[in-house]
Coordinates of C-alpha atoms in Angstrom, one line a residue:
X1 CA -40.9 -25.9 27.5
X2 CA -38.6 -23.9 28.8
X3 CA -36.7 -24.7 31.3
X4 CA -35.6 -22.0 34.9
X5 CA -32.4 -22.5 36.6
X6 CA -32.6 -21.8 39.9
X7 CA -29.2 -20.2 41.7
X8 CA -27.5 -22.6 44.2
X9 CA -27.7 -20.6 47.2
X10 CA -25.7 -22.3 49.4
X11 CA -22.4 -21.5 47.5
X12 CA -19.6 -19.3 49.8
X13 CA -17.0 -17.7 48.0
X14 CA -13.2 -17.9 49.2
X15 CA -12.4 -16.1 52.5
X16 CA -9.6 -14.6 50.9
X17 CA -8.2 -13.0 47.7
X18 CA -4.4 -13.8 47.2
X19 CA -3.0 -11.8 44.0
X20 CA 0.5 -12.5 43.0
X21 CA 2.2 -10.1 45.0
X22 CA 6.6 -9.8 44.8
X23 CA 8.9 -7.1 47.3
X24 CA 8.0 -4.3 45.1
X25 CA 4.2 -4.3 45.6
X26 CA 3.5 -5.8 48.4
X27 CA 3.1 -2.9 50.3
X28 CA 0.5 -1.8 48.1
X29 CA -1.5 -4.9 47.8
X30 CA -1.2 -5.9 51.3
X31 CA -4.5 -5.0 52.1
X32 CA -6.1 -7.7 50.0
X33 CA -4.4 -10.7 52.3
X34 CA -7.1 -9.9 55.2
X35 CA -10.5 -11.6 55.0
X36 CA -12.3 -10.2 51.6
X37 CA -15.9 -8.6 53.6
X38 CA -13.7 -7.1 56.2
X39 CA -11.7 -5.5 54.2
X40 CA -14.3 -4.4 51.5
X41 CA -16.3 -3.2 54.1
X42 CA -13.4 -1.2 55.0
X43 CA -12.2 0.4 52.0
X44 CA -16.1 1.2 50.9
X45 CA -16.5 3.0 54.2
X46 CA -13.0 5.0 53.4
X47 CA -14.1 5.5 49.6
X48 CA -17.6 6.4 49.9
X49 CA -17.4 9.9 49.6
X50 CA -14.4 10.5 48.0
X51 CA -14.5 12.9 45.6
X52 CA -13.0 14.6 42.5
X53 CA -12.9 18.2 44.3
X54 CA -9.8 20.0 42.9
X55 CA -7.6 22.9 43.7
X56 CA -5.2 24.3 41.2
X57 CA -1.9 25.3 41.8
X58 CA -1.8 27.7 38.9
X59 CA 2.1 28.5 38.9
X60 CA 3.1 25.2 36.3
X61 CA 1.7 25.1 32.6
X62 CA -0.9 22.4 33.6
X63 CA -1.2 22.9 36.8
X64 CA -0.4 20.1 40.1
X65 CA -3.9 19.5 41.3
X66 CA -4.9 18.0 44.8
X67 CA -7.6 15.7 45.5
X68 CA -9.6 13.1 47.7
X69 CA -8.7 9.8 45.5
X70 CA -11.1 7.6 44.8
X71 CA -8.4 4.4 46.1
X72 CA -6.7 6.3 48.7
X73 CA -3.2 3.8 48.7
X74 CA -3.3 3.7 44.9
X75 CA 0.7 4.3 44.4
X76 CA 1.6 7.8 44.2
X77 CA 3.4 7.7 41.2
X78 CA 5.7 5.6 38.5
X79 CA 8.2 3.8 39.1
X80 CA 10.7 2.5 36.8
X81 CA 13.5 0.1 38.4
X82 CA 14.4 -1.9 35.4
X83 CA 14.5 -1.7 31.3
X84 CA 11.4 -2.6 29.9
X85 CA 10.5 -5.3 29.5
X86 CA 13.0 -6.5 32.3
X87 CA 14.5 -10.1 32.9
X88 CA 11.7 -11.3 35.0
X89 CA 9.4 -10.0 31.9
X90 CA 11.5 -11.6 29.1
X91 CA 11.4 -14.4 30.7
X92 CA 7.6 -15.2 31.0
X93 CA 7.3 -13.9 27.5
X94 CA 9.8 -16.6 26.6
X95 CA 8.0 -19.0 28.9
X96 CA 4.6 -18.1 27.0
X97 CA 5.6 -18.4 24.0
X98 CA 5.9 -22.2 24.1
X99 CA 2.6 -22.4 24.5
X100 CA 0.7 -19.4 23.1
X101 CA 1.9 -16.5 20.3
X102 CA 3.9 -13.9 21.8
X103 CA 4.1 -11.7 19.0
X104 CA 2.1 -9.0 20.4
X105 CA 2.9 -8.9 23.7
X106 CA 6.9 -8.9 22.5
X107 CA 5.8 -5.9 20.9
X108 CA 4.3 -4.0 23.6
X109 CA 7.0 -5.2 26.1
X110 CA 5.0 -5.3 29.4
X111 CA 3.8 -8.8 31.3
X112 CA 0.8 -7.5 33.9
X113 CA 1.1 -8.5 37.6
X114 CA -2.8 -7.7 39.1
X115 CA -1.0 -6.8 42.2
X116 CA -2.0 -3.0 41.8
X117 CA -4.5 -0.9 42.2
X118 CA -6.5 2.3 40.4
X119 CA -5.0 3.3 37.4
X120 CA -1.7 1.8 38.0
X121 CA 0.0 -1.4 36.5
X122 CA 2.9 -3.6 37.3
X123 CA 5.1 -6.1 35.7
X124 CA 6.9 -8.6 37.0
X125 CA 10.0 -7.0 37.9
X126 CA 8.3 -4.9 39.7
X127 CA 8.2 -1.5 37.3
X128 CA 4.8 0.5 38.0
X129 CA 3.4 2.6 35.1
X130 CA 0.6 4.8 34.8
X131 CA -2.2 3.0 32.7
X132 CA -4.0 5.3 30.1
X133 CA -4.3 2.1 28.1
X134 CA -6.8 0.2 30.2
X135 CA -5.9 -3.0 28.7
X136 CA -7.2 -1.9 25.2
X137 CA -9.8 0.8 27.0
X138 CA -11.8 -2.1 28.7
X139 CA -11.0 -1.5 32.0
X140 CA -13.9 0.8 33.6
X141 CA -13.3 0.9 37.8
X142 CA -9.4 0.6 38.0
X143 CA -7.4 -2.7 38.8
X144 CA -8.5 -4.7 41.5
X145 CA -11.6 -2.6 42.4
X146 CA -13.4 -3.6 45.7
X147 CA -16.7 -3.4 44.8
X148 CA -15.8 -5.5 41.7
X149 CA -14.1 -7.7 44.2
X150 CA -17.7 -7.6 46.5
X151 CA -19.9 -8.7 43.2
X152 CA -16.8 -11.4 42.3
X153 CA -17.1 -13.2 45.3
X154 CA -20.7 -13.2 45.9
X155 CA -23.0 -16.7 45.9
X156 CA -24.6 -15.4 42.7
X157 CA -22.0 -15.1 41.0
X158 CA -20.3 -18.3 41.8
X159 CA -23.6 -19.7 40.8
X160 CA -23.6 -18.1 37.8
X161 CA -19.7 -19.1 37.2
X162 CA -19.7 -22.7 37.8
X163 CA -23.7 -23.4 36.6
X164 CA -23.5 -21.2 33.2
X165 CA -26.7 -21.3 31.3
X166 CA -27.7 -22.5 28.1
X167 CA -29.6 -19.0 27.7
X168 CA -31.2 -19.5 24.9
X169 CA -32.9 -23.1 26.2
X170 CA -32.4 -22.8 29.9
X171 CA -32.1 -19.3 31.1
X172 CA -31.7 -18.8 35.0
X173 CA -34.8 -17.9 36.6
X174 CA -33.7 -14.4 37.7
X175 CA -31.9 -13.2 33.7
X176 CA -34.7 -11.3 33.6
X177 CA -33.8 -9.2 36.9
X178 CA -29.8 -9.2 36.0
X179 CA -31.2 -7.3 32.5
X180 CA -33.4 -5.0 34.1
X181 CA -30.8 -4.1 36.8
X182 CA -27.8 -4.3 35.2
X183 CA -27.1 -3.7 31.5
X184 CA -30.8 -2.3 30.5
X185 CA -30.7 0.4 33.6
X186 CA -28.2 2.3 31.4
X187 CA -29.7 1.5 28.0
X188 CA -29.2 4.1 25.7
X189 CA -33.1 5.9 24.9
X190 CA -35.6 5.0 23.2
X191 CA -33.8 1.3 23.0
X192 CA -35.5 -1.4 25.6
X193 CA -34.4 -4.8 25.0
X194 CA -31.1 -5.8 24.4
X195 CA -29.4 -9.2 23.1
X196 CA -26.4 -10.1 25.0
X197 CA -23.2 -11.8 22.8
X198 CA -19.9 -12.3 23.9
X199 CA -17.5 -10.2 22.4
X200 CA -17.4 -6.6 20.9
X201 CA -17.1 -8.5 17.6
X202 CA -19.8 -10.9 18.3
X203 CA -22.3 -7.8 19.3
X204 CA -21.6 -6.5 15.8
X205 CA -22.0 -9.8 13.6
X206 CA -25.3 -10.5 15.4
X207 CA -26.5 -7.1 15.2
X208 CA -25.9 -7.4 11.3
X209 CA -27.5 -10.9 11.1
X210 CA -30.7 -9.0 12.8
X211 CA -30.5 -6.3 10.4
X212 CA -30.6 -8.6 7.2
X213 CA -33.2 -10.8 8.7
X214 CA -35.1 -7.5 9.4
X215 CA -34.9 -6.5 5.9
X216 CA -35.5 -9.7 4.2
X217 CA -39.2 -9.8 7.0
X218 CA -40.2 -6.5 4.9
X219 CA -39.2 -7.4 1.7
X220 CA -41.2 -10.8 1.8
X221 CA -44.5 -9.0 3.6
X222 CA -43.9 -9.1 7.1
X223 CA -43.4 -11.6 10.1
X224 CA -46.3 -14.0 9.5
X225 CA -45.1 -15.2 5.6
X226 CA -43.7 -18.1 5.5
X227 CA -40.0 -19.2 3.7
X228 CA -40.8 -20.4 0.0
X229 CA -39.2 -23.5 -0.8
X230 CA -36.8 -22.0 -3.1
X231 CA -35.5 -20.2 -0.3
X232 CA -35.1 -23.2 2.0
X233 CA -33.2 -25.1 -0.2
X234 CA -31.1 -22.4 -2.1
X235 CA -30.0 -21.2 1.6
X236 CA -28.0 -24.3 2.0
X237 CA -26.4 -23.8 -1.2
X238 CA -25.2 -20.1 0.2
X239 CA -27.6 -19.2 -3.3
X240 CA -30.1 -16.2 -3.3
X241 CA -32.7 -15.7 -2.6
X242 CA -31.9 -17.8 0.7
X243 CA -28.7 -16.2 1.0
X244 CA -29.7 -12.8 -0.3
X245 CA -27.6 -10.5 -2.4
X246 CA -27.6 -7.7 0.4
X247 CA -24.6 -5.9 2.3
X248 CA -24.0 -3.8 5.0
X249 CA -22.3 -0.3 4.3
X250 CA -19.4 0.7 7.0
X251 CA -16.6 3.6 6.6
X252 CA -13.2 3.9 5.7
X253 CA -10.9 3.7 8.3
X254 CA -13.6 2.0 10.3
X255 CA -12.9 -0.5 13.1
X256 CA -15.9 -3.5 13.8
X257 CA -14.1 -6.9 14.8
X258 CA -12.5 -9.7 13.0
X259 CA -15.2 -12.2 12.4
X260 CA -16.5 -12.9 8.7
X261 CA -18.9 -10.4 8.9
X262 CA -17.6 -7.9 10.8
X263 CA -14.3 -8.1 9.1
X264 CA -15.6 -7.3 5.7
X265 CA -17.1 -3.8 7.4
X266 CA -13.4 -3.6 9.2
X267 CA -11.0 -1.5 7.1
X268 CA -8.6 0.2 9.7
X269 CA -5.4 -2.2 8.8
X270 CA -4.4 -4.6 6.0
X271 CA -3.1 -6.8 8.4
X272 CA -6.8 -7.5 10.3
X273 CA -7.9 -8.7 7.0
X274 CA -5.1 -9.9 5.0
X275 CA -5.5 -13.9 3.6
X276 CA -9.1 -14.0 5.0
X277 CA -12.2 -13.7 2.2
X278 CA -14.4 -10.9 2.3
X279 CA -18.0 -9.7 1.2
X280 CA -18.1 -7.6 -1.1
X281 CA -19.8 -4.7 0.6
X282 CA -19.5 -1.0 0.2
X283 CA -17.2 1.4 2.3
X284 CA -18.3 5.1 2.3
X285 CA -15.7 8.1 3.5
X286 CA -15.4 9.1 6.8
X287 CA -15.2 12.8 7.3
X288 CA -11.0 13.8 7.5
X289 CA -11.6 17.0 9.5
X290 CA -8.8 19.7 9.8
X291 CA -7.7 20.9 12.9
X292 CA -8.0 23.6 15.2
X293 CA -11.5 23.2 14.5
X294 CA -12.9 26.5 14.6
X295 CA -10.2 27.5 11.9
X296 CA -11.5 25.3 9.7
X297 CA -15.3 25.5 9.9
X298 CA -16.1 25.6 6.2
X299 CA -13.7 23.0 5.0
X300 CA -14.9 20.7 7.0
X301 CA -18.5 21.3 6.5
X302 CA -17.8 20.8 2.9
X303 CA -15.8 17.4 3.9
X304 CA -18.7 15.8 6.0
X305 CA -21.3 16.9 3.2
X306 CA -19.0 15.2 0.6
X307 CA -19.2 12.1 2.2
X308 CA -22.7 12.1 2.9
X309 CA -23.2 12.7 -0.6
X310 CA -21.1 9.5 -1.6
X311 CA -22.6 7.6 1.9
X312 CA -26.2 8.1 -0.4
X313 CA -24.7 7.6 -3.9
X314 CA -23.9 3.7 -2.3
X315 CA -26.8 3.4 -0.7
X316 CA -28.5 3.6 -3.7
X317 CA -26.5 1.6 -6.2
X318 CA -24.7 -0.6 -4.7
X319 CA -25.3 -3.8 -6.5
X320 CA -25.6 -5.4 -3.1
X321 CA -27.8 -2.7 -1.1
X322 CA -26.9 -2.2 2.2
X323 CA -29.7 -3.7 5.2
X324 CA -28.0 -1.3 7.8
X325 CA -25.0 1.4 8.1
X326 CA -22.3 1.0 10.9
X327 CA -20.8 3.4 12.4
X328 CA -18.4 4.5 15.2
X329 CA -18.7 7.3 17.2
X330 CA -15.2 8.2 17.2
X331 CA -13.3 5.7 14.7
X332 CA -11.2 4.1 17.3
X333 CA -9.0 1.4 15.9
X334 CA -8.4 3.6 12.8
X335 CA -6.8 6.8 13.8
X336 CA -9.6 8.5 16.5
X337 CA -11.0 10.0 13.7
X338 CA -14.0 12.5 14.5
X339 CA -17.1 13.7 13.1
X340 CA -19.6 16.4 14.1
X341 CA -22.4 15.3 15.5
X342 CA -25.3 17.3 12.3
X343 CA -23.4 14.8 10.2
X344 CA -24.2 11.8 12.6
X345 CA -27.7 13.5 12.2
X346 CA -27.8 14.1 8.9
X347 CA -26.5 9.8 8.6
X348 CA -29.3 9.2 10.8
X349 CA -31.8 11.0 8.3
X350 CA -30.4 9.1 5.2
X351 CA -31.0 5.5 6.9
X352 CA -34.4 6.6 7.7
X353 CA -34.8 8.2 4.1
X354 CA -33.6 4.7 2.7
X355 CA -35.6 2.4 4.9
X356 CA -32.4 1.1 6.0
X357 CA -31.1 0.4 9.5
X358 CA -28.7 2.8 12.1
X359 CA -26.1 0.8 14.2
X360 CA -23.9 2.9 16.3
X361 CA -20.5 0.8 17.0
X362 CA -20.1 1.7 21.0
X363 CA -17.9 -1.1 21.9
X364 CA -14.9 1.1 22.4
X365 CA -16.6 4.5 22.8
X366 CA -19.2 3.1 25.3
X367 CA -19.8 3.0 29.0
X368 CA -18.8 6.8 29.7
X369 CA -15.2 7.2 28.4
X370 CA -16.5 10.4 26.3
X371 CA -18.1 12.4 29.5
X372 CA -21.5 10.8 28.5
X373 CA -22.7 7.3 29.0
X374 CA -22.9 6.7 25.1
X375 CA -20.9 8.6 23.1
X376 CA -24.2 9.5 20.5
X377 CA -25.4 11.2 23.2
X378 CA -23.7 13.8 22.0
X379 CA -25.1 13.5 19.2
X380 CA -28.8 15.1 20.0
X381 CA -30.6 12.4 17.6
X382 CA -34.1 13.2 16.9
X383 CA -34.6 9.4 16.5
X384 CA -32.7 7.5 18.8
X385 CA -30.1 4.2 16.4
X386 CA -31.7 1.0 15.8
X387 CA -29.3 -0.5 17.2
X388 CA -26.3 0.3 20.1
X389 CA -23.5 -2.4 19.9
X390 CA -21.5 -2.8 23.3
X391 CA -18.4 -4.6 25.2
X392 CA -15.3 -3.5 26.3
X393 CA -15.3 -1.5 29.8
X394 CA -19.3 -3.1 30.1
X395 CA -16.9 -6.5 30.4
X396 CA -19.7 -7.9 28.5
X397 CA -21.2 -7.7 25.5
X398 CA -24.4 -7.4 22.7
X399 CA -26.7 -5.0 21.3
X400 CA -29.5 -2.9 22.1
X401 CA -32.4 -2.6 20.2
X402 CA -36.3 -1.1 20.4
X403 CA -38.3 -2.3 17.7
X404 CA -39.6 -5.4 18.0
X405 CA -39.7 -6.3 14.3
X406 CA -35.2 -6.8 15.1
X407 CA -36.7 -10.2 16.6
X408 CA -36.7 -12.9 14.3
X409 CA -39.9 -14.4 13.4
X410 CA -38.7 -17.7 14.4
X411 CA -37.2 -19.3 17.1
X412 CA -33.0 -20.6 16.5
X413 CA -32.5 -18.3 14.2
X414 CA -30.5 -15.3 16.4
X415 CA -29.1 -18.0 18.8
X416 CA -26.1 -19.8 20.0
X417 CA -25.2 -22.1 23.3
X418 CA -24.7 -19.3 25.4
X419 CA -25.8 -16.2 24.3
X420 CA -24.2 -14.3 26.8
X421 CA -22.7 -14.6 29.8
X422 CA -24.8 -14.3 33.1
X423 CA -21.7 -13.8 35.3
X424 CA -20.3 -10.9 32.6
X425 CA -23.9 -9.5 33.4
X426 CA -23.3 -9.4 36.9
X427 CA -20.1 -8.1 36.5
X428 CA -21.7 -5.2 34.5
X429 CA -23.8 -4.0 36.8
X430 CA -21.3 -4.1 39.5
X431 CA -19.5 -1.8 37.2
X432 CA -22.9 0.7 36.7
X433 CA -23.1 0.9 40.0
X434 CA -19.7 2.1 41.3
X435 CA -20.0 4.4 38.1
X436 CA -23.1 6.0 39.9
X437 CA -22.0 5.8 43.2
X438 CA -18.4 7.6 42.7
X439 CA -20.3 10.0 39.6
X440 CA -17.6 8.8 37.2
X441 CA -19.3 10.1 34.1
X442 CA -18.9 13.5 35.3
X443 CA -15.4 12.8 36.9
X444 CA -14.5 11.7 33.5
X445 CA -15.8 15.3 31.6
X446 CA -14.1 17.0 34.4
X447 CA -11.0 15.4 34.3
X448 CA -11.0 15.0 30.0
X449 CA -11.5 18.9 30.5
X450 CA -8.3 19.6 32.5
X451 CA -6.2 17.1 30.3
X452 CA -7.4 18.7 27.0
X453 CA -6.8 22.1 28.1
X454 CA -2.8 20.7 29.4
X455 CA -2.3 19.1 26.1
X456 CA -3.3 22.0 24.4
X457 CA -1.0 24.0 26.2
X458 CA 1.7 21.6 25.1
X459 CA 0.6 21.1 21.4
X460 CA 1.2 25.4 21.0
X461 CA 4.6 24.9 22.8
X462 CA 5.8 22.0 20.6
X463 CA 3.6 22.2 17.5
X464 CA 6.0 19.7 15.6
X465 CA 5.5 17.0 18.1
X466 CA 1.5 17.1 18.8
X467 CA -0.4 17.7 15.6
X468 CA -4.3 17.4 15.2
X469 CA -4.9 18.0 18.9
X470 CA -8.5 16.0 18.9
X471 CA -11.0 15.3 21.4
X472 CA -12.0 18.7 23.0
X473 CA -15.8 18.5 25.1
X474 CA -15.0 14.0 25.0
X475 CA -14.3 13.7 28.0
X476 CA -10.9 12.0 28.2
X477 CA -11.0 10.6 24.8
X478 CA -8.3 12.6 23.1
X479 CA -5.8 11.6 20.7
X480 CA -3.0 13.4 18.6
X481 CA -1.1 13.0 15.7
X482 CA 2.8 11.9 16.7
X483 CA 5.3 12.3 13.6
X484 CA 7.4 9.5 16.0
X485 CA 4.1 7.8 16.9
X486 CA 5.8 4.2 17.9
X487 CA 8.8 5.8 19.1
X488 CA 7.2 8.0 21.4
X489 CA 4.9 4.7 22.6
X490 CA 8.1 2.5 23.4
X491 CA 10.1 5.6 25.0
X492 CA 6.4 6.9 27.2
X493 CA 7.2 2.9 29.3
X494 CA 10.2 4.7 30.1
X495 CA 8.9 7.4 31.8
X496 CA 6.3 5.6 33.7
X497 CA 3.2 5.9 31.1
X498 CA 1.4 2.6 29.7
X499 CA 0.1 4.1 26.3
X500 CA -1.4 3.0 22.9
X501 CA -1.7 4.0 19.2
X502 CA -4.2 3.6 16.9
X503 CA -4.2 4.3 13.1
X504 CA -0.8 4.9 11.5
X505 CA 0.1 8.1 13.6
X506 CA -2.4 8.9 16.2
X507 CA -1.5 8.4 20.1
X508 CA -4.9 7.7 21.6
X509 CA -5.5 8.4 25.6
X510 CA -7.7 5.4 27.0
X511 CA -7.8 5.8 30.5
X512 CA -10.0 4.6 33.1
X513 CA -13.2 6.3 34.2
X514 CA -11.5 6.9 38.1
X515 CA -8.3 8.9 35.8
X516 CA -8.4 11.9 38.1
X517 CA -6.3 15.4 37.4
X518 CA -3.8 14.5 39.2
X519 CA -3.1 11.6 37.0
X520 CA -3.5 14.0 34.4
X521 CA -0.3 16.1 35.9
X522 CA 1.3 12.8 35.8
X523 CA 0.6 12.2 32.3
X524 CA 1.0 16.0 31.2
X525 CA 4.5 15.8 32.8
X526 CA 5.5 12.6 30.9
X527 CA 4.4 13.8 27.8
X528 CA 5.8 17.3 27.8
X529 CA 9.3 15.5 28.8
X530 CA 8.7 13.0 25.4
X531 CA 7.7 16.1 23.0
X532 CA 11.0 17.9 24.2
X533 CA 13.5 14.7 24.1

């Protein structure tokens, strides 16, 4: 039988939180050296109705807005007081790298020092950049939130840090009431039970794993027929028909981990997959829409039906037929490339035609980055996905799902030691709730509103320089095409601006659901200097 964890109660967190804090911001993050529920208590009572009322100063291109922030002694601005990375920088890279590859970090030349707040970020010799990176768009709240800071310290969660669960023998007696608070209070409809993983990565390969044990339940006659022998024994063999001959179909360009499985639907890079084997399962095109849009409302119509066309032409002879289609909202990893949502539709309509599954890939377009809590929302589905895959800014991870049949017949056959991570869960809906309480999904179509409109603005002014303009009504997930893409990334530190790339050319915005406008001017300003350079 099952076994119920109960919570040690009687665990007290730390009276106080001590970042690493050097000359440069300590004034900022001298507020955190004062008895954690004193000073939480404080800066709730100072934040709680902050705001994201704006007036415009219409006399500039984009405009300087004012505003009530949501952290009121977040720094004003950049500041850059040394090359990047600096000596204190190079030096813990070089520190690091006797222990622990370096490669990437060499590359992005920034070490992180949590001593900030909001959507700034420091480094070690004490530079401060605007962050519209978000550590990979997985930061929600801002750094060092204090209601993130409230639910850190809590007895729960110390409970749930230092007695993790076995959650698939020995779940804690109150998962139940973390779900239904936390990460199934903003599940997306029509979807009701969710399985939690621990990566973005993991969410995928488990959702697939459910999707080919779903398939293989209808092909044999349902939930209550038993494995044939030949089946037992030929699984351990990696032989059909235990280990059937079936696939899952993902895009071109697509982005969906690097684990076995959802490697072999990854195709964004050759260097994700390079010396590591592969299924052999079908790609389909994704849509390459022209841009302005509304210039190019026939061509792309014809592009989207083209690839539906070939989406259904695999389906239906691959020799390995696809169990399930993935798919990303906005293809993140592989150049932010969009879609219109009658051909998300009209996908939906051939899984359903095909008897096949729908998995939406939300693990970077999740959690309210695109003005909407999901990103498919925007989609208008007539029949919600079968499953929703999710990590990132939730700072946790699995799938959603509302059929019943995506359950395995069986017990041990979906499971792992952990199956999640209770104090991830906890974390999450820490996270949902300062989203609620501070309205950041509408903060986030407000502000993605403004920004669009700047960049726009600049893109007609220096049409060389910003091609492809995408991301208009996404809130503030916008990308561009950059002829000097990894130039103008390395030269952006300069000016004060932590920003990414994805795809060969694209420069992708990631910002953090508290990005307000007059971050945005901030941004705007840096950007219109790097166009003009």
């Amino acid at each position: 039988m099952t076994s119920l964890i109960r919570s040690i109660n009687r665990i007290r967190p730390s009276a106080a939180w001590r970042p690493l804090v050097n000359s440069t911001t300590a004034r900022a993050t001298r507020r955190y050296l004062t008895p954690v529920p004193t000073q939480l208590h404080n800066r709730k009572m100072a934040t709680a109705t902050a705001t994201a009322t704006t007036t415009t100063n219409g006399d500039s291109h984009h405009g300087a807005s004012t505003e009530q922030p949501f952290f009121p002694d977040e720094p004003l601005g950049p500041q850059i007081r040394t090359e990047i990375p600096g000596p204190k920088s190079k030096k813990a890279i070089e520190e690091l790298d006797k222990v622990f590859d370096t490669r990437s970090a060499e590359k992005e030349g920034t070490t992180t020092n949590p001593a900030l707040t909001g959507c700034s970020i420091a480094d070690l010799d004490g530079n401060v950049l605007l962050d519209v990176y978000a550590q990979i768009a997985s930061i929600p709240v801002g750094y060092s939130n204090p209601s993130l800071l409230l639910a850190a310290t809590s007895p729960e969660m110390a409970s749930a840090l230092i007695n993790r669960p076995a959650l698939g023998n020995f779940p804690q007696h109150d998962w139940a009431s973390i779900l239904e608070t936390g990460i199934l209070s903003v599940a997306p409809k029509g979807l009701n039970q969710v399985f939690t993983a621990m990566a973005g990565s993991d969410a995928n390969e488990t959702a697939y794993k459910a999707a080919f044990m779903w398939k293989r339940r209808h092909e044999r006659g349902g939930p209550h027929v038993d494995f044939t022998a030949e089946e037992l024994s030929s699984s351990m063999s990696n032989q059909a028909p235990g280990a059937p001959n079936l696939s899952i179909l993902s895009f071109k360009n697509a982005f969906h981990g690097r684990l076995f499985g959802s490697l072999s639907t990854t195709r964004s890079k050759p260097i994700h997959k390079l010396d590591i084997p592969a299924f052999n399962w079908p790609q389909a095109p994704f849509p390459l829409l022209k841009y302005p849009l509304d210039q190019h409302t026939a061509e792309n119509a014809a592009e989207e039906q083209r690839c539906l066309e070939e989406t259904e032409h695999l389906i239906k002879t691959w020799p390995q037929p696809p169990a399930a289609i993935v798919v990303e909202p906005i293809q993140s990893e592989g150049g932010d490339n969009h879609a219109s949502p009658s051909f998300f539709r009209a996908l939906r309509a051939l899984t359903q035609k095909h008897n096949i599954l729908f998995i939406v890939d939300e693990v970077q377009t999740g959690v309210g980055a695109t003005g909407t809590f999901w990103a498919h929302d925007h989609w208008n589905l007539p029949s919600p996905p079968d499953m929703v895959t999710f990590s990132k800014k939730a700072q946790t991870a699995g799938y959603y799902f509302g059929d019943p049949a995506l359950r395995p017949n069986k017990p041990y056959r979906q499971f792992n030691t952990w199956m999640g991570d209770p104090a991830r869960a906890l974390l999450f809906r820490a996270i949902i709730q300062e989203i609620r309480r501070l309205d950041l999904v509408t903060n986030t179509k407000t502000v993605g509103e403004y920004l669009y409109a700047g960049l726009e603005s600049l893109a007609k002014r220096f049409p060389d320089e910003i091609k492809n303009l995408r991301g208009n009504g996404m809130g503030t997930f916008i990308a561009w095409d950059s002829p000097r893409r990894d130039a103008f990334l390395k030269r952006a530190k300069a000016h004060g601006i932590n920003i990414g790339g994805s795809g060969e050319r694209a420069v992708r915005l990631r910002p953090m659901l508290i990005f307000q406008k007059r971050h945005a001017d901030i941004l705007l300003a840096a950007v219109e200097k790097l166009v003009a350079e």
